[in-house]
Coordinates of N, CA and C in Angstrom, one line a residue:
Chain V
G1 N 0.7 -1.4 0.2 CA -0.1 0.1 0.1 C 0.8 1.3 0.2
N2 N 0.2 2.5 0.0 CA 0.8 3.5 0.0 C 1.2 4.3 1.4
S3 N 2.4 4.6 1.4 CA 3.1 5.1 2.8 C 3.9 6.3 2.3
V4 N 3.7 7.3 3.3 CA 4.9 8.5 3.4 C 5.7 8.3 4.8
T5 N 6.9 8.4 4.6 CA 7.7 8.7 5.6 C 8.3 10.5 5.9
Q6 N 8.4 11.0 6.6 CA 9.0 12.5 6.8 C 9.7 12.6 8.1
M7 N 10.8 13.5 8.2 CA 11.3 13.4 9.1 C 10.6 13.8 10.9
E8 N 11.1 13.2 11.7 CA 10.7 13.7 12.6 C 10.8 14.7 13.3
G9 N 10.3 15.6 14.3 CA 10.4 16.7 14.8 C 10.5 16.7 16.2
P10 N 10.6 18.0 17.2 CA 10.6 18.9 16.7 C 11.7 19.4 15.8
V11 N 11.5 20.6 15.1 CA 12.6 21.4 14.4 C 12.8 22.4 15.0
T12 N 13.7 22.9 15.7 CA 13.6 24.2 16.1 C 14.7 25.2 15.3
L13 N 14.5 26.3 15.0 CA 15.5 27.1 13.9 C 15.2 28.7 14.8
S14 N 16.2 29.3 14.5 CA 16.3 31.0 14.7 C 15.3 31.7 13.2
E15 N 14.7 33.0 13.3 CA 14.6 33.3 12.7 C 15.4 33.9 11.2
E16 N 15.1 33.7 9.8 CA 15.9 33.8 8.9 C 16.7 32.5 8.7
A17 N 16.5 31.4 9.3 CA 17.0 30.3 9.1 C 16.7 29.5 7.8
F18 N 17.3 28.7 7.4 CA 17.1 28.0 6.0 C 16.3 26.6 6.7
L19 N 15.0 26.1 6.3 CA 14.1 25.0 6.5 C 14.2 23.8 5.6
T20 N 14.4 22.6 5.8 CA 14.0 21.6 5.1 C 13.2 20.6 5.6
I21 N 12.5 19.9 5.7 CA 11.8 19.0 6.0 C 11.6 17.7 4.9
N22 N 12.6 16.7 5.3 CA 12.3 15.5 4.3 C 11.2 15.2 4.0
C23 N 10.8 14.2 3.1 CA 9.4 13.3 2.9 C 9.5 12.8 1.7
T24 N 9.9 11.6 2.2 CA 10.1 10.4 1.2 C 8.3 9.5 0.7
Y25 N 8.1 8.6 -0.4 CA 6.7 8.3 -0.1 C 7.1 6.9 -1.3
T26 N 6.0 5.9 -0.7 CA 5.9 4.8 -1.2 C 4.6 4.6 -2.0
A27 N 4.2 4.5 -3.7 CA 3.2 4.1 -3.6 C 3.0 3.5 -5.0
T28 N 1.8 2.5 -5.6 CA 2.0 1.9 -6.4 C 1.9 2.5 -7.8
G29 N 1.2 3.5 -8.1 CA 0.9 4.0 -9.3 C 1.8 5.6 -9.1
Y30 N 0.9 6.6 -10.2 CA 1.7 8.0 -10.0 C 1.1 8.7 -9.2
P31 N 1.4 9.2 -8.0 CA 0.6 9.8 -7.0 C 0.8 11.5 -7.2
S32 N -0.4 12.1 -6.9 CA 0.1 13.6 -6.2 C 0.6 13.8 -5.3
L33 N 1.5 14.6 -5.0 CA 2.0 15.0 -3.9 C 1.6 16.6 -3.0
F34 N 1.7 16.5 -1.7 CA 1.4 17.5 -1.1 C 2.0 18.2 0.0
W35 N 1.6 19.3 0.9 CA 2.5 19.7 1.9 C 1.2 20.6 2.3
Y36 N 0.6 19.8 3.5 CA -0.5 20.9 4.7 C 0.4 21.2 5.8
V37 N 0.1 22.4 6.1 CA 0.3 22.6 7.4 C -0.9 23.3 8.4
Q38 N -0.3 22.8 9.4 CA -1.6 23.2 10.4 C -0.8 23.9 11.5
Y39 N -1.5 25.2 11.3 CA -0.8 26.4 12.5 C -1.5 26.4 13.7
P40 N -1.0 26.7 15.0 CA -1.6 26.4 16.5 C -2.7 26.8 16.3
G41 N -3.9 26.1 16.8 CA -5.1 26.3 16.9 C -6.0 26.2 15.7
E42 N -5.1 26.1 14.6 CA -6.2 26.2 13.3 C -6.3 24.9 12.7
G43 N -6.9 24.6 11.6 CA -6.8 23.9 10.6 C -5.9 23.4 9.4
L44 N -6.1 22.2 9.4 CA -5.3 21.9 8.1 C -5.4 22.7 6.9
Q45 N -4.5 23.1 6.1 CA -4.6 24.2 5.2 C -3.5 23.4 4.2
L46 N -3.8 23.5 2.6 CA -3.0 23.2 1.8 C -1.6 24.1 1.8
L47 N -0.2 23.9 1.5 CA 0.6 24.5 1.2 C 1.0 24.8 -0.1
L48 N 1.0 23.6 -0.8 CA 1.3 23.4 -2.0 C 1.3 22.1 -2.5
K49 N 1.5 21.8 -4.0 CA 1.2 20.7 -4.2 C 1.8 20.1 -5.6
A50 N 1.9 19.1 -6.0 CA 2.9 19.1 -7.4 C 2.0 17.3 -7.7
T51 N 2.0 17.2 -9.2 CA 0.9 16.2 -9.8 C 1.7 16.0 -10.6
K52 N 2.8 16.1 -11.0 CA 3.8 15.0 -12.0 C 5.1 15.0 -11.5
A53 N 6.3 14.2 -12.2 CA 7.6 14.5 -11.7 C 8.1 15.6 -12.1
D54 N 9.0 16.0 -11.5 CA 9.9 17.2 -11.9 C 8.8 18.2 -11.7
D55 N 7.4 18.4 -11.4 CA 7.0 19.6 -11.0 C 7.5 20.0 -10.1
K56 N 7.2 21.5 -9.5 CA 7.8 22.0 -8.6 C 6.5 23.0 -7.3
G57 N 6.1 22.8 -6.5 CA 5.2 23.4 -6.2 C 5.7 24.5 -5.5
S58 N 4.9 25.6 -4.9 CA 5.4 26.9 -4.3 C 4.3 27.4 -3.8
N59 N 4.7 28.1 -2.4 CA 3.5 28.8 -1.9 C 4.4 29.4 -0.8
K60 N 4.1 30.9 -0.7 CA 4.5 31.6 0.6 C 6.3 31.6 1.0
G61 N 6.8 31.4 0.1 CA 8.6 31.3 0.4 C 8.5 29.8 0.1
F62 N 7.7 28.8 0.3 CA 7.6 27.8 0.7 C 8.0 27.0 -0.9
E63 N 8.9 25.7 -1.1 CA 9.2 25.0 -2.3 C 9.2 23.4 -2.1
A64 N 8.7 22.7 -2.8 CA 8.9 21.2 -3.2 C 9.1 20.8 -4.4
T65 N 10.1 19.8 -5.1 CA 9.9 19.5 -6.3 C 9.8 18.0 -6.0
Y66 N 8.8 17.6 -7.0 CA 8.5 15.8 -7.1 C 9.3 15.2 -7.9
R67 N 10.1 14.4 -6.8 CA 11.2 13.8 -7.6 C 10.7 12.4 -7.4
K68 N 10.7 11.9 -8.9 CA 10.2 10.6 -9.1 C 11.0 9.5 -8.8
E69 N 12.8 9.9 -9.4 CA 13.9 9.1 -9.0 C 14.2 8.7 -7.7
T70 N 13.9 9.6 -6.7 CA 14.3 9.2 -5.8 C 12.9 9.4 -4.8
T71 N 11.5 9.0 -5.4 CA 10.5 9.2 -4.7 C 10.6 10.1 -3.2
S72 N 10.5 11.4 -3.6 CA 10.8 12.4 -2.7 C 10.0 13.8 -3.0
F73 N 9.9 14.6 -1.9 CA 9.0 15.9 -2.2 C 9.4 16.7 -0.7
H74 N 11.0 17.1 -0.9 CA 11.2 17.4 0.3 C 10.8 19.6 0.3
L75 N 10.8 19.6 1.4 CA 9.9 20.9 1.6 C 11.4 21.6 2.1
E76 N 11.3 22.8 1.6 CA 12.3 23.9 1.7 C 11.9 25.5 1.8
K77 N 12.3 26.4 2.9 CA 12.5 28.1 2.6 C 13.7 28.3 2.9
G78 N 13.8 29.1 2.2 CA 15.2 29.9 2.3 C 15.5 30.7 3.7
S79 N 14.2 31.2 4.1 CA 14.6 32.4 5.4 C 13.2 31.9 5.9
V80 N 13.1 31.7 7.6 CA 11.8 31.4 7.6 C 11.5 32.3 8.6
Q81 N 10.5 32.8 9.2 CA 9.9 33.6 10.2 C 9.0 33.0 11.2
V82 N 9.0 33.8 12.3 CA 8.2 33.1 13.5 C 6.8 32.8 13.2
S83 N 6.3 33.0 12.1 CA 4.9 33.1 12.0 C 4.8 31.6 10.9
D84 N 5.9 31.1 10.8 CA 6.1 29.8 10.0 C 6.0 28.5 11.0
S85 N 5.9 28.7 12.2 CA 6.0 27.8 13.5 C 4.6 27.0 13.0
A86 N 4.6 25.9 13.1 CA 3.6 25.1 12.7 C 3.9 23.4 12.5
V87 N 2.8 22.7 12.5 CA 3.3 21.3 12.0 C 2.9 21.0 10.5
Y88 N 4.0 20.5 9.9 CA 3.8 20.5 8.5 C 3.7 18.7 8.2
F89 N 2.4 18.8 7.2 CA 2.3 17.0 6.4 C 2.8 17.0 5.3
C90 N 3.2 15.8 5.3 CA 3.5 15.6 3.6 C 2.4 14.4 3.3
A91 N 2.4 14.5 2.1 CA 0.9 13.8 2.0 C 0.8 13.3 0.4
L92 N 0.2 12.2 0.1 CA 0.1 11.8 -1.3 C -1.6 11.4 -1.6
S93 N -1.7 11.3 -2.8 CA -3.2 10.5 -3.2 C -3.2 10.2 -4.5
E94 N -3.8 9.3 -4.8 CA -3.9 9.0 -6.0 C -5.6 8.9 -6.7
G95 N -5.6 9.0 -7.7 CA -6.9 9.2 -8.4 C -7.9 8.0 -8.4
A96 N -6.9 6.8 -8.6 CA -7.9 5.5 -8.8 C -8.3 5.2 -7.4
A97 N -7.7 5.8 -6.4 CA -8.1 5.7 -4.7 C -9.0 6.6 -4.6
G98 N -9.6 7.3 -5.5 CA -11.0 8.4 -5.1 C -9.9 9.7 -4.4
N99 N -8.9 9.8 -4.4 CA -8.0 10.8 -3.9 C -8.1 10.8 -2.4
K100 N -8.5 9.7 -1.8 CA -7.8 9.9 -0.3 C -6.4 10.2 -0.3
L101 N -6.4 10.9 0.8 CA -4.9 11.5 1.4 C -4.3 10.7 2.2
T102 N -3.0 10.4 1.8 CA -2.2 9.5 3.0 C -0.8 10.3 3.4
F103 N -1.0 10.5 4.8 CA 0.0 11.6 5.3 C 0.9 10.7 5.7
G104 N 2.2 11.4 6.0 CA 3.2 11.1 6.8 C 2.6 11.9 8.1
G105 N 3.9 11.3 8.9 CA 3.5 12.0 10.7 C 3.5 13.0 11.1
G106 N 3.7 14.1 10.4 CA 3.7 15.4 10.8 C 5.2 15.9 11.4
T107 N 6.1 16.7 10.8 CA 7.1 17.7 11.5 C 6.7 18.7 12.2
R108 N 6.8 18.8 13.4 CA 6.6 20.2 14.3 C 7.8 20.9 14.0
V109 N 7.6 22.8 13.6 CA 8.9 23.4 13.4 C 8.2 24.2 14.5
L110 N 9.4 24.8 15.1 CA 9.2 25.9 15.8 C 10.5 26.8 15.5
V111 N 10.2 28.1 14.9 CA 10.8 29.1 14.6 C 11.3 30.4 16.3
K112 N 12.4 30.8 16.6 CA 12.4 31.5 17.5 C 13.2 32.8 17.1
P113 N 12.9 34.1 17.5 CA 13.1 35.2 17.3 C 14.3 35.5 17.4
Chain B
G1 N -16.4 32.5 0.8 CA -17.7 32.1 1.1 C -17.3 31.0 2.3
A2 N -18.3 30.3 2.7 CA -18.2 29.6 4.2 C -17.3 28.6 3.5
G3 N -16.2 27.9 4.7 CA -15.7 26.7 4.7 C -16.6 25.8 4.8
V4 N -15.9 24.0 5.0 CA -16.4 23.2 5.7 C -16.7 23.3 7.5
S5 N -17.6 23.2 7.8 CA -18.2 23.7 9.0 C -18.2 21.7 9.6
Q6 N -18.0 21.7 11.2 CA -17.9 20.8 11.6 C -18.5 21.2 13.3
S7 N -19.5 19.7 13.5 CA -19.8 20.1 15.1 C -20.1 19.1 15.5
P8 N -20.4 18.7 16.9 CA -19.8 20.1 17.5 C -17.9 20.0 17.5
S9 N -17.7 21.0 18.3 CA -16.0 21.3 18.3 C -15.7 20.5 19.1
N10 N -16.3 20.0 20.2 CA -15.2 19.2 21.0 C -16.8 18.3 21.8
K11 N -16.5 17.1 22.2 CA -17.5 16.2 22.6 C -16.5 15.2 23.5
V12 N -17.2 15.4 24.7 CA -16.8 14.7 26.0 C -18.2 13.5 26.2
T13 N -17.6 12.2 26.3 CA -18.6 11.2 26.3 C -18.0 9.6 27.3
E14 N -18.9 9.2 27.5 CA -18.3 8.3 28.4 C -18.4 6.8 27.8
K15 N -17.5 6.0 28.2 CA -17.1 4.6 27.6 C -18.6 4.0 27.4
G16 N -18.8 3.4 25.7 CA -20.1 3.0 25.5 C -21.2 3.6 25.2
K17 N -21.2 5.0 25.3 CA -22.1 5.7 25.0 C -21.7 6.3 23.2
D18 N -23.3 6.2 22.6 CA -23.2 6.6 21.1 C -23.0 7.8 20.7
V19 N -22.1 8.3 19.8 CA -21.8 9.5 19.6 C -22.1 10.0 17.8
E20 N -22.2 11.4 17.6 CA -22.9 11.9 16.3 C -22.0 13.1 15.9
L21 N -21.4 12.9 14.8 CA -20.3 13.9 14.6 C -20.7 14.4 13.2
R22 N -20.8 15.5 12.8 CA -21.7 16.4 11.7 C -20.6 17.0 10.9
C23 N -20.7 17.3 9.4 CA -19.5 17.9 8.4 C -20.8 18.5 7.3
D24 N -20.8 19.6 7.5 CA -21.1 20.5 6.0 C -20.2 20.9 5.6
P25 N -20.0 20.4 4.3 CA -19.0 20.5 3.4 C -19.2 21.9 2.6
I26 N -18.3 22.6 1.7 CA -18.2 23.7 1.0 C -19.4 23.1 0.0
S27 N -20.6 24.2 0.0 CA -21.6 24.4 -1.4 C -21.1 23.6 -2.8
G28 N -21.7 22.5 -3.4 CA -21.0 22.3 -4.7 C -20.1 21.2 -4.6
H29 N -19.2 20.9 -3.4 CA -18.4 19.8 -3.4 C -19.2 18.4 -3.5
T30 N -18.6 17.5 -4.6 CA -19.0 16.3 -4.4 C -18.5 15.2 -3.6
A31 N -17.1 15.4 -3.5 CA -16.4 14.5 -2.5 C -16.3 15.0 -1.5
L32 N -16.7 14.1 -0.5 CA -16.0 14.6 1.1 C -15.5 12.9 1.5
Y33 N -14.6 13.8 2.8 CA -13.8 12.6 3.1 C -13.7 12.9 4.7
W34 N -13.6 11.7 5.3 CA -13.6 12.1 6.8 C -11.7 10.9 7.4
Y35 N -11.2 11.8 8.0 CA -10.2 11.6 8.6 C -10.0 11.3 9.9
R36 N -8.8 11.0 10.9 CA -8.9 10.9 12.2 C -7.6 11.2 12.5
Q37 N -7.5 12.3 13.5 CA -5.7 12.6 13.9 C -5.8 12.2 15.5
S38 N -4.8 11.3 15.4 CA -4.6 10.9 17.2 C -3.1 10.7 17.4
L39 N -2.8 11.2 18.7 CA -1.4 10.8 18.8 C -1.0 9.9 18.2
G40 N -1.2 8.8 18.5 CA -0.7 7.2 18.3 C -0.7 6.8 16.9
Q41 N -1.6 7.4 16.2 CA -1.7 7.2 14.6 C -1.9 7.9 13.5
G42 N -1.3 9.3 13.9 CA -1.4 10.3 13.3 C -2.7 10.8 12.8
L43 N -2.6 11.0 11.2 CA -3.5 11.4 10.4 C -4.0 10.0 9.8
E44 N -5.5 9.8 9.7 CA -5.4 8.4 9.1 C -6.9 8.6 8.3
F45 N -6.8 7.9 6.7 CA -8.2 8.1 6.5 C -9.0 7.5 7.1
L46 N -10.5 7.6 6.9 CA -11.8 6.7 7.6 C -12.5 6.7 6.3
I47 N -13.2 7.4 5.6 CA -14.2 7.2 4.3 C -14.4 8.1 3.7
Y48 N -14.8 7.7 2.3 CA -14.6 8.7 1.1 C -16.2 8.8 0.7
F49 N -16.8 9.8 0.7 CA -18.3 9.9 -0.4 C -18.3 10.6 -1.5
Q50 N -18.6 10.0 -2.6 CA -18.7 10.6 -3.9 C -20.2 11.1 -4.1
G51 N -21.0 12.2 -4.2 CA -22.2 12.4 -3.7 C -22.6 11.5 -2.4
N52 N -23.8 10.9 -2.5 CA -24.3 9.9 -1.3 C -24.0 8.7 -1.1
S53 N -23.2 8.4 -2.2 CA -22.6 7.0 -2.1 C -20.9 6.7 -1.5
A54 N -20.5 5.7 -1.1 CA -19.4 5.7 -0.2 C -18.4 4.5 -1.0
P55 N -17.7 4.8 -2.0 CA -17.0 4.0 -2.8 C -15.7 3.5 -2.3
D56 N -15.1 3.9 -0.8 CA -14.2 3.9 0.1 C -14.5 3.7 1.3
K57 N -14.6 2.8 2.0 CA -14.8 2.6 3.3 C -13.6 2.0 4.3
S58 N -12.8 1.8 3.6 CA -11.6 1.0 3.8 C -10.8 1.5 5.1
G59 N -11.1 2.5 5.5 CA -10.3 3.4 6.9 C -10.7 3.3 8.0
L60 N -12.6 2.8 7.9 CA -13.3 2.6 9.3 C -12.4 1.4 10.1
P61 N -12.4 1.9 11.2 CA -11.6 0.6 12.0 C -12.4 -0.4 12.5
S62 N -13.3 0.0 12.8 CA -14.5 -1.2 13.1 C -15.9 -1.4 13.1
D63 N -16.4 -1.9 13.3 CA -18.0 -2.3 12.6 C -18.9 -1.1 13.7
R64 N -18.2 -0.7 14.5 CA -18.9 0.3 15.4 C -18.7 1.8 14.3
F65 N -18.4 1.9 13.7 CA -18.1 3.4 13.1 C -18.8 2.9 11.5
S66 N -19.8 4.1 11.6 CA -20.2 4.2 10.2 C -20.6 5.9 9.7
A67 N -20.9 6.0 8.7 CA -21.5 7.3 8.5 C -22.2 7.4 7.2
E68 N -22.6 8.1 6.6 CA -24.0 8.5 6.0 C -23.9 9.7 5.5
R69 N -24.4 9.9 4.2 CA -24.6 11.8 3.7 C -25.7 11.4 2.9
T70 N -26.4 12.4 3.1 CA -27.7 12.6 2.5 C -27.8 13.9 1.7
G71 N -28.9 13.9 0.8 CA -28.5 15.1 -0.4 C -27.2 15.6 -0.9
G72 N -26.3 14.7 -0.7 CA -25.2 15.0 -1.9 C -24.4 16.3 -1.1
S73 N -24.8 16.3 0.6 CA -24.0 17.4 1.4 C -24.0 17.2 2.9
V74 N -24.7 17.5 3.7 CA -24.1 16.9 4.9 C -23.9 15.4 5.2
S75 N -22.6 15.2 5.7 CA -22.3 13.9 6.3 C -22.3 14.0 8.1
T76 N -23.0 12.5 8.4 CA -22.7 12.0 9.9 C -22.0 11.2 9.8
L77 N -21.1 11.2 10.8 CA -20.0 9.9 11.1 C -20.6 9.5 12.7
T78 N -20.8 8.6 13.0 CA -21.4 7.9 14.0 C -20.4 6.7 14.6
I79 N -20.7 6.6 15.5 CA -19.4 5.6 16.4 C -20.3 5.5 17.7
Q80 N -20.8 3.8 17.4 CA -21.5 3.6 18.6 C -20.8 2.7 19.5
R81 N -21.0 2.5 21.1 CA -20.7 1.9 22.1 C -18.9 2.5 22.2
T82 N -18.7 3.6 22.0 CA -17.3 4.5 22.3 C -16.3 3.7 23.2
Q83 N -15.4 3.7 22.6 CA -14.3 3.1 23.7 C -13.5 4.5 23.9
Q84 N -12.5 4.2 24.8 CA -10.9 5.1 24.9 C -10.2 5.6 23.8
E85 N -9.5 4.5 22.7 CA -9.2 4.5 21.8 C -9.8 5.5 20.6
D86 N -11.3 5.5 20.7 CA -11.6 6.1 20.0 C -11.5 8.3 19.8
S87 N -10.6 8.3 21.1 CA -10.7 9.4 21.5 C -9.7 9.9 20.5
A88 N -9.8 11.1 19.7 CA -8.9 11.6 18.4 C -10.1 13.3 18.0
V89 N -9.2 13.5 17.1 CA -9.8 14.7 16.4 C -10.3 14.6 15.0
Y90 N -11.3 14.2 14.8 CA -12.0 14.0 13.8 C -12.0 15.0 12.3
L91 N -11.5 14.9 11.5 CA -11.3 16.1 10.4 C -12.5 15.4 9.4
C92 N -13.1 16.8 8.9 CA -13.8 16.5 7.7 C -13.1 17.5 6.7
A93 N -13.0 16.9 5.1 CA -12.3 17.6 3.9 C -13.5 17.2 3.1
S94 N -13.5 18.5 2.2 CA -14.6 18.2 0.7 C -13.8 19.0 -0.4
S95 N -14.3 18.2 -1.1 CA -13.3 19.2 -2.7 C -14.8 18.9 -3.6
F96 N -14.3 19.3 -5.1 CA -14.9 19.8 -5.6 C -15.4 18.3 -6.8
R97 N -14.5 17.2 -6.9 CA -14.7 16.0 -7.3 C -13.2 15.1 -6.9
D98 N -13.6 13.9 -7.3 CA -12.4 12.8 -6.9 C -11.3 13.2 -8.0
G99 N -10.9 14.3 -8.6 CA -9.8 14.7 -9.6 C -8.7 15.0 -8.4
S100 N -7.9 15.9 -8.9 CA -6.6 16.4 -8.2 C -7.1 17.8 -7.3
N101 N -8.4 17.8 -7.4 CA -8.3 19.2 -6.6 C -8.3 19.3 -5.3
E102 N -8.2 20.2 -4.6 CA -7.6 20.4 -3.2 C -8.8 20.2 -2.5
Q103 N -8.2 19.1 -1.2 CA -9.1 19.2 0.0 C -9.3 20.3 0.9
F104 N -10.1 20.6 1.3 CA -10.4 21.9 2.1 C -10.7 21.5 3.3
F105 N -10.5 21.6 4.3 CA -10.5 20.7 5.6 C -11.1 21.6 6.8
G106 N -12.1 21.0 7.5 CA -13.0 21.5 8.5 C -12.3 21.6 10.0
P107 N -12.5 22.5 10.8 CA -11.7 22.6 12.0 C -11.5 21.4 12.9
G108 N -12.4 20.4 12.6 CA -12.5 19.2 13.4 C -13.2 19.1 14.8
T109 N -13.3 17.8 15.0 CA -14.4 17.7 16.4 C -13.8 17.0 17.2
R110 N -13.2 17.5 18.3 CA -12.3 16.6 19.3 C -13.2 15.5 20.1
L111 N -13.0 14.6 20.1 CA -13.5 13.7 20.8 C -12.8 13.0 22.0
T112 N -13.3 13.0 23.1 CA -12.8 12.7 24.5 C -13.7 11.6 24.8
V113 N -12.9 10.2 25.0 CA -14.2 8.8 25.6 C -13.4 9.1 27.1
L114 N -14.2 9.3 28.5 CA -13.7 8.8 29.6 C -14.2 7.6 30.1

């Protein structure tokens, strides 16, 4: 079956530091890949997505590239802010499976001023 | 416009009682999903609706769990004879169709079984 593995947190950074959260996946077909973010006290929000190999998703300064050869979708941001403190979830979906999402375990990121 | 809404936001119940959780999807969204977020299991899929039918119920953890959707809109997740391990945040999401469209999540219902 499908699975998503992402680095465990918490990740603690200083403001303006570089952030990378690793994500790898296992899927039987050709999934779409997502990063969702959960800010403190809020619901899950889509941060970015990529639907095919070599696509780059980007939003709010975050980027992730769909790497089929390494089955990875690592999230990066060049200069984090305190407001980026949140839990980040990597996820995949396959159309044949009704697009249900399979999530990684989540990575908590804390950015200190 | 209005997002996905869920009620109640919090529910505390005693072991053995039945509970009903409600989800109001975004108007026009034909696909609806239920997920569960718990400390031990992370975020896991429960059931998917396309219209009023549920082509994928594979994530329901036991026959104590059931869900229905009426009028292609509101969905209710029912847990019978609740157990302590059912304590979790139950999330609902909706999307326009089961293509590659974004799923929009509700705020969740936090269920605590004493």
